[in-house]
Amino acid sequence: MAFYFNNPHFLTQQRAGHMLEKKFVEEVFNSLQTDPQPFLERVADNVRWTVKGTHKMAGIYNSKKELVERAFQGMGKMLKEGKVMMEVKRIFVDGDYAIAEMEGICTALNGKRYNNTYCWIVKFEKGLITEATAYVDSALIQQILDENS
């Protein structure tokens, strides 16, 4: 995994306008299955992250700090694992953009499975995610928040 995160060849290629490498994106997203930290290291401090939906976590996050504190840690407080863990189902790459379809593999504090489905569209610049739009099951997030707060 470290090879892709620290691969100067990848960073040079992306700066030169070459396409984003799918294998790099897979490594970034696959870390979400066990530990979100390697993924978050690939999120720019000034990211603009939009979470679509009608639940209280929906909205626009204008920094990594805000994203981590409100979304990642906010949901983590509702889960036995203390963090949202996701299994990647599919990844598509087009230019500087990647689309990842994932499924949550967590258990809520009340013992119910939290198998939300996610679709994230992210833009990479110089190896970092600078923009993202996240689509999720709003009703399931709201149910987890209501039953586990």
XYZ file of N, CA and C in Angstrom:
447
model
N 0.824 -1.185 0.000
C 0.000 0.000 0.000
C 0.873 1.255 0.000
N 1.917 1.293 0.763
C 2.762 2.478 0.880
C 3.356 2.877 -0.466
N 3.601 1.906 -1.335
C 4.175 2.213 -2.641
C 3.315 3.228 -3.387
N 2.005 3.028 -3.387
C 1.125 3.924 -4.124
C 0.933 5.250 -3.418
N 0.853 5.217 -2.083
C 0.660 6.461 -1.351
C 1.868 7.377 -1.502
N 3.052 6.808 -1.636
C 4.276 7.611 -1.685
C 4.963 7.540 -3.045
N 4.258 7.129 -4.044
C 4.846 6.912 -5.358
C 5.066 8.249 -6.078
N 6.301 8.757 -6.139
C 6.546 10.034 -6.806
C 6.253 9.974 -8.295
N 6.379 8.778 -8.895
C 6.062 8.631 -10.316
C 4.592 8.952 -10.568
N 3.715 8.446 -9.670
C 2.292 8.737 -9.812
C 2.039 10.238 -9.727
N 2.634 10.877 -8.718
C 2.403 12.304 -8.513
C 2.909 13.109 -9.702
N 4.063 12.744 -10.238
C 4.606 13.438 -11.415
C 3.684 13.261 -12.602
N 3.212 12.029 -12.809
C 2.329 11.785 -13.937
C 1.056 12.612 -13.828
N 0.465 12.663 -12.637
C -0.783 13.396 -12.522
C -0.547 14.886 -12.744
N 0.533 15.429 -12.219
C 0.835 16.840 -12.437
C 1.042 17.135 -13.908
N 1.581 16.172 -14.622
C 1.844 16.368 -16.042
C 0.582 16.197 -16.873
N -0.536 15.906 -16.239
C -1.807 15.815 -16.948
C -2.157 14.417 -17.416
N -1.406 13.409 -16.989
C -1.741 12.049 -17.351
C -2.917 11.575 -16.515
N -3.519 10.506 -16.953
C -4.695 9.989 -16.259
C -4.343 9.414 -14.896
N -5.277 9.509 -14.014
C -5.194 8.920 -12.688
C -5.113 7.403 -12.844
N -4.279 6.762 -12.055
C -4.109 5.317 -12.147
C -5.139 4.604 -11.278
N -5.870 3.669 -11.877
C -6.916 2.944 -11.155
C -6.338 2.182 -9.969
N -5.171 1.594 -10.119
C -4.581 0.818 -9.023
C -4.312 1.712 -7.807
N -3.865 2.932 -8.043
C -3.658 3.889 -6.952
C -4.971 4.175 -6.243
N -6.024 4.445 -7.004
C -7.342 4.754 -6.431
C -7.863 3.561 -5.634
N -7.686 2.358 -6.152
C -8.113 1.161 -5.423
C -7.405 1.060 -4.079
N -6.111 1.318 -4.055
C -5.359 1.269 -2.796
C -5.880 2.313 -1.805
N -6.149 3.502 -2.283
C -6.667 4.568 -1.417
C -7.999 4.148 -0.801
N -8.924 3.685 -1.629
C -10.259 3.341 -1.139
C -10.289 2.041 -0.347
N -9.473 1.067 -0.710
C -9.485 -0.211 0.005
C -9.102 -0.071 1.466
N -8.370 0.975 1.807
C -8.010 1.170 3.215
C -9.245 1.409 4.083
N -10.344 1.856 3.489
C -11.572 2.120 4.250
C -12.187 0.847 4.835
N -11.726 -0.317 4.389
C -12.273 -1.562 4.908
C -11.807 -1.827 6.338
N -10.645 -1.294 6.702
C -10.125 -1.581 8.041
C -9.775 -0.329 8.843
N -9.337 0.723 8.163
C -8.867 1.909 8.868
C -9.002 3.125 7.952
N -9.818 4.108 8.321
C -10.000 5.270 7.442
C -8.778 6.194 7.367
N -7.817 6.062 8.269
C -6.699 7.002 8.326
C -5.887 7.082 7.023
N -5.480 5.964 6.418
C -4.746 6.077 5.141
C -5.566 6.780 4.064
N -6.884 6.542 4.058
C -7.743 7.251 3.111
C -7.712 8.749 3.397
N -7.884 9.105 4.662
C -7.935 10.525 5.038
C -6.619 11.240 4.750
N -5.517 10.516 4.734
C -4.235 11.118 4.371
C -4.213 11.559 2.915
N -5.127 11.021 2.115
C -5.237 11.385 0.701
C -6.333 12.423 0.457
N -6.879 12.994 1.528
C -7.882 14.056 1.416
C -7.191 15.387 1.705
N -7.351 16.339 0.795
C -6.736 17.664 0.962
C -7.341 18.377 2.170
N -6.526 19.171 2.843
C -7.005 19.928 4.003
C -8.162 20.852 3.633
N -8.138 21.387 2.422
C -9.174 22.325 1.977
C -10.204 21.658 1.059
N -10.443 20.364 1.262
C -11.401 19.630 0.436
C -12.782 20.277 0.505
N -13.525 20.145 -0.565
C -14.949 20.524 -0.584
C -15.709 19.219 -0.776
N -16.349 18.749 0.295
C -16.991 17.433 0.315
C -18.485 17.636 0.514
N -19.279 17.207 -0.433
C -20.728 17.349 -0.360
C -21.346 15.990 -0.081
N -22.133 15.914 0.984
C -22.871 14.694 1.311
C -24.323 14.960 0.940
N -24.813 14.216 -0.038
C -26.192 14.375 -0.498
C -27.143 13.653 0.447
N -28.365 14.130 0.516
C -29.381 13.443 1.292
C -30.208 14.379 2.138
N -31.059 13.757 2.955
C -31.993 14.504 3.789
C -31.771 14.259 5.274
N -30.683 13.616 5.625
C -30.345 13.318 7.014
C -29.505 14.444 7.599
N -29.262 14.427 8.904
C -28.567 15.548 9.539
C -27.075 15.600 9.201
N -26.509 14.552 8.611
C -25.108 14.575 8.198
C -24.949 15.166 6.790
N -26.064 15.354 6.083
C -26.006 15.896 4.726
C -25.544 17.348 4.764
N -24.906 17.755 3.695
C -24.468 19.135 3.591
C -23.098 19.239 2.964
N -22.546 20.436 3.027
C -21.238 20.711 2.444
C -20.224 20.888 3.560
N -19.130 20.163 3.428
C -18.005 20.247 4.361
C -16.872 20.952 3.621
N -16.346 22.025 4.183
C -15.365 22.853 3.487
C -13.927 22.633 3.938
N -13.680 21.569 4.691
C -12.312 21.241 5.082
C -12.259 19.789 5.534
N -11.064 19.220 5.520
C -10.897 17.854 6.024
C -11.242 17.814 7.510
N -10.845 18.828 8.248
C -11.122 18.879 9.689
C -12.628 18.782 9.946
N -13.406 19.562 9.220
C -14.861 19.542 9.374
C -15.430 18.184 8.961
N -14.941 17.629 7.875
C -15.397 16.323 7.398
C -15.134 15.244 8.443
N -13.930 15.221 8.979
C -13.564 14.210 9.969
C -14.402 14.369 11.233
N -14.478 15.590 11.765
C -15.180 15.808 13.027
C -16.682 15.582 12.923
N -17.305 16.103 11.880
C -18.765 15.998 11.782
C -19.235 14.692 11.170
N -18.604 14.247 10.096
C -19.093 13.067 9.384
C -18.439 11.774 9.874
N -17.126 11.668 9.727
C -16.456 10.416 10.090
C -16.592 10.122 11.589
N -16.229 11.071 12.441
C -16.329 10.837 13.884
C -17.781 10.844 14.351
N -18.615 11.653 13.709
C -20.031 11.702 14.061
C -20.703 10.358 13.870
N -20.474 9.722 12.734
C -21.043 8.395 12.498
C -20.335 7.355 13.351
N -19.034 7.508 13.531
C -18.281 6.552 14.333
C -18.833 6.399 15.738
N -19.362 7.474 16.295
C -19.938 7.432 17.644
C -21.176 6.538 17.717
N -21.776 6.246 16.577
C -22.993 5.434 16.533
C -22.705 3.961 16.262
N -21.425 3.619 16.066
C -21.060 2.273 15.642
C -20.185 1.559 16.662
N -20.387 0.252 16.801
C -19.586 -0.551 17.724
C -18.104 -0.480 17.385
N -17.788 -0.422 16.105
C -16.395 -0.385 15.672
C -15.748 0.969 15.938
N -16.569 1.992 16.183
C -16.063 3.338 16.418
C -15.688 4.070 15.146
N -15.924 3.466 14.014
C -15.618 4.075 12.718
C -16.440 3.385 11.643
N -16.697 4.114 10.572
C -17.392 3.532 9.427
C -16.359 2.748 8.626
N -16.653 1.493 8.389
C -15.785 0.667 7.555
C -16.577 0.270 6.318
N -15.904 0.336 5.170
C -16.585 0.107 3.901
C -15.818 -0.870 3.030
N -16.570 -1.683 2.338
C -15.997 -2.603 1.363
C -16.247 -2.032 -0.026
N -15.203 -1.929 -0.810
C -15.319 -1.406 -2.174
C -15.942 -2.469 -3.069
N -16.947 -2.078 -3.800
C -17.601 -2.975 -4.757
C -17.098 -2.716 -6.179
N -16.979 -1.441 -6.541
C -16.522 -1.064 -7.888
C -15.823 0.285 -7.844
N -14.850 0.435 -8.708
C -14.179 1.726 -8.877
C -14.058 2.002 -10.366
N -14.401 3.213 -10.734
C -14.241 3.681 -12.113
C -13.359 4.913 -12.072
N -12.499 5.056 -13.058
C -11.603 6.209 -13.128
C -11.740 6.840 -14.506
N -11.839 8.169 -14.517
C -11.918 8.917 -15.766
C -11.188 10.233 -15.569
N -10.020 10.370 -16.180
C -9.229 11.584 -16.014
C -8.791 11.733 -14.571
N -9.096 12.881 -13.961
C -8.748 13.153 -12.559
C -9.841 12.715 -11.593
N -10.901 12.113 -12.109
C -12.040 11.724 -11.277
C -12.106 10.214 -11.078
N -12.594 9.833 -9.907
C -12.842 8.429 -9.606
C -14.225 8.318 -8.972
N -14.884 7.211 -9.270
C -16.170 6.896 -8.660
C -15.995 5.582 -7.918
N -16.360 5.585 -6.657
C -16.259 4.372 -5.847
C -17.637 4.012 -5.310
N -18.047 2.777 -5.574
C -19.275 2.239 -4.987
C -18.837 1.338 -3.845
N -19.394 1.584 -2.669
C -18.985 0.845 -1.477
C -20.195 0.449 -0.648
N -19.957 -0.504 0.248
C -20.999 -0.915 1.181
C -20.432 -0.899 2.584
N -21.195 -0.319 3.512
C -20.786 -0.313 4.907
C -20.765 -1.718 5.470
N -19.772 -1.991 6.312
C -19.655 -3.318 6.926
C -19.498 -3.130 8.439
N -20.499 -2.466 9.038
C -20.420 -2.086 10.450
C -21.649 -2.574 11.203
N -21.570 -2.414 12.517
C -22.689 -2.722 13.405
C -22.962 -1.492 14.265
N -24.223 -1.091 14.317
C -24.611 0.055 15.146
C -24.536 -0.332 16.612
N -24.517 0.659 17.472
C -24.453 0.421 18.913
C -25.607 -0.449 19.406
N -26.765 -0.345 18.744
C -27.930 -1.139 19.148
C -27.885 -2.568 18.608
N -26.795 -2.946 17.928
C -26.641 -4.309 17.429
C -27.115 -4.538 16.015
N -27.781 -3.568 15.421
C -28.254 -3.717 14.043
C -27.091 -3.505 13.071
N -27.115 -4.256 11.970
C -26.109 -4.089 10.931
C -26.293 -2.723 10.259
N -25.192 -2.084 9.960
C -25.215 -0.809 9.226
C -24.557 -1.062 7.877
N -25.349 -1.546 6.957
C -24.865 -1.902 5.622
C -25.316 -0.859 4.606
N -24.964 0.376 4.861
C -25.330 1.443 3.932
C -24.580 1.260 2.629
N -25.151 1.763 1.560
C -24.514 1.760 0.251
C -24.052 3.174 -0.039
N -22.820 3.286 -0.501
C -22.219 4.583 -0.784
C -21.790 4.655 -2.243
N -21.884 5.839 -2.806
C -21.294 6.123 -4.097
C -20.623 7.486 -3.962
N -19.306 7.482 -4.062
C -18.533 8.715 -3.932
C -17.888 9.048 -5.259
N -18.050 10.286 -5.678
C -17.377 10.801 -6.864
C -16.334 11.783 -6.358
N -15.075 11.499 -6.630
C -13.996 12.318 -6.084
C -13.079 12.816 -7.190
N -12.504 13.981 -6.960
C -11.514 14.544 -7.879
C -10.158 14.532 -7.187
N -9.172 13.995 -7.876
C -7.804 13.980 -7.364
C -6.992 15.076 -8.042
N -6.202 15.775 -7.266
C -5.226 16.735 -7.779
C -3.927 16.489 -7.029
N -2.856 16.212 -7.756
C -1.535 15.959 -7.158
C -1.612 14.899 -6.071
N -2.401 13.859 -6.319
C -2.487 12.733 -5.400
C -3.435 12.908 -4.233
N -4.122 14.050 -4.148
C -5.053 14.311 -3.043
C -6.470 14.518 -3.559
N -7.438 14.120 -2.753
C -8.843 14.366 -3.083
C -9.159 15.808 -2.708
N -9.562 16.592 -3.694
C -9.853 18.008 -3.468
C -11.352 18.322 -3.514
N -12.103 17.444 -4.141
C -13.564 17.605 -4.225
C -14.194 16.231 -4.124
N -15.389 16.186 -3.536
C -16.109 14.915 -3.471
C -17.600 15.175 -3.348
N -18.366 14.266 -3.931
C -19.803 14.229 -3.734
C -20.129 12.815 -3.299
N -20.786 12.689 -2.158
C -21.111 11.383 -1.593
C -22.620 11.175 -1.602
N -23.041 10.060 -2.175
C -24.445 9.666 -2.193
C -24.610 8.482 -1.253
N -25.614 8.551 -0.371
C -25.844 7.510 0.637
C -27.346 7.300 0.810
N -27.699 6.256 1.541
C -29.087 5.980 1.891
C -29.451 6.868 3.081
N -30.141 7.967 2.808
C -30.494 8.935 3.856
C -31.339 8.324 4.967
N -32.301 7.507 4.592
C -33.195 6.923 5.598
C -32.421 6.030 6.562
N -31.467 5.273 6.057
C -30.691 4.389 6.921
C -29.792 5.189 7.861
N -29.161 6.239 7.355
C -28.335 7.074 8.231
C -29.199 7.694 9.324
N -30.343 8.231 8.963
C -31.210 8.860 9.960
C -31.679 7.842 10.997
N -31.984 6.636 10.549
C -32.408 5.575 11.478
C -31.286 5.252 12.462
N -30.062 5.130 11.974
C -28.925 4.827 12.849
C -28.712 5.962 13.853
N -28.825 7.201 13.381
C -28.662 8.356 14.276
C -29.774 8.395 15.326
N -31.003 8.167 14.902
C -32.141 8.210 15.831
C -32.078 7.100 16.879
N -31.659 5.923 16.480
C -31.691 4.763 17.382
C -30.436 4.637 18.250
N -29.378 5.387 17.947
C -28.118 5.181 18.648
C -27.537 6.443 19.271
N -28.282 7.535 19.244
C -27.781 8.793 19.837
C -27.894 8.786 21.332
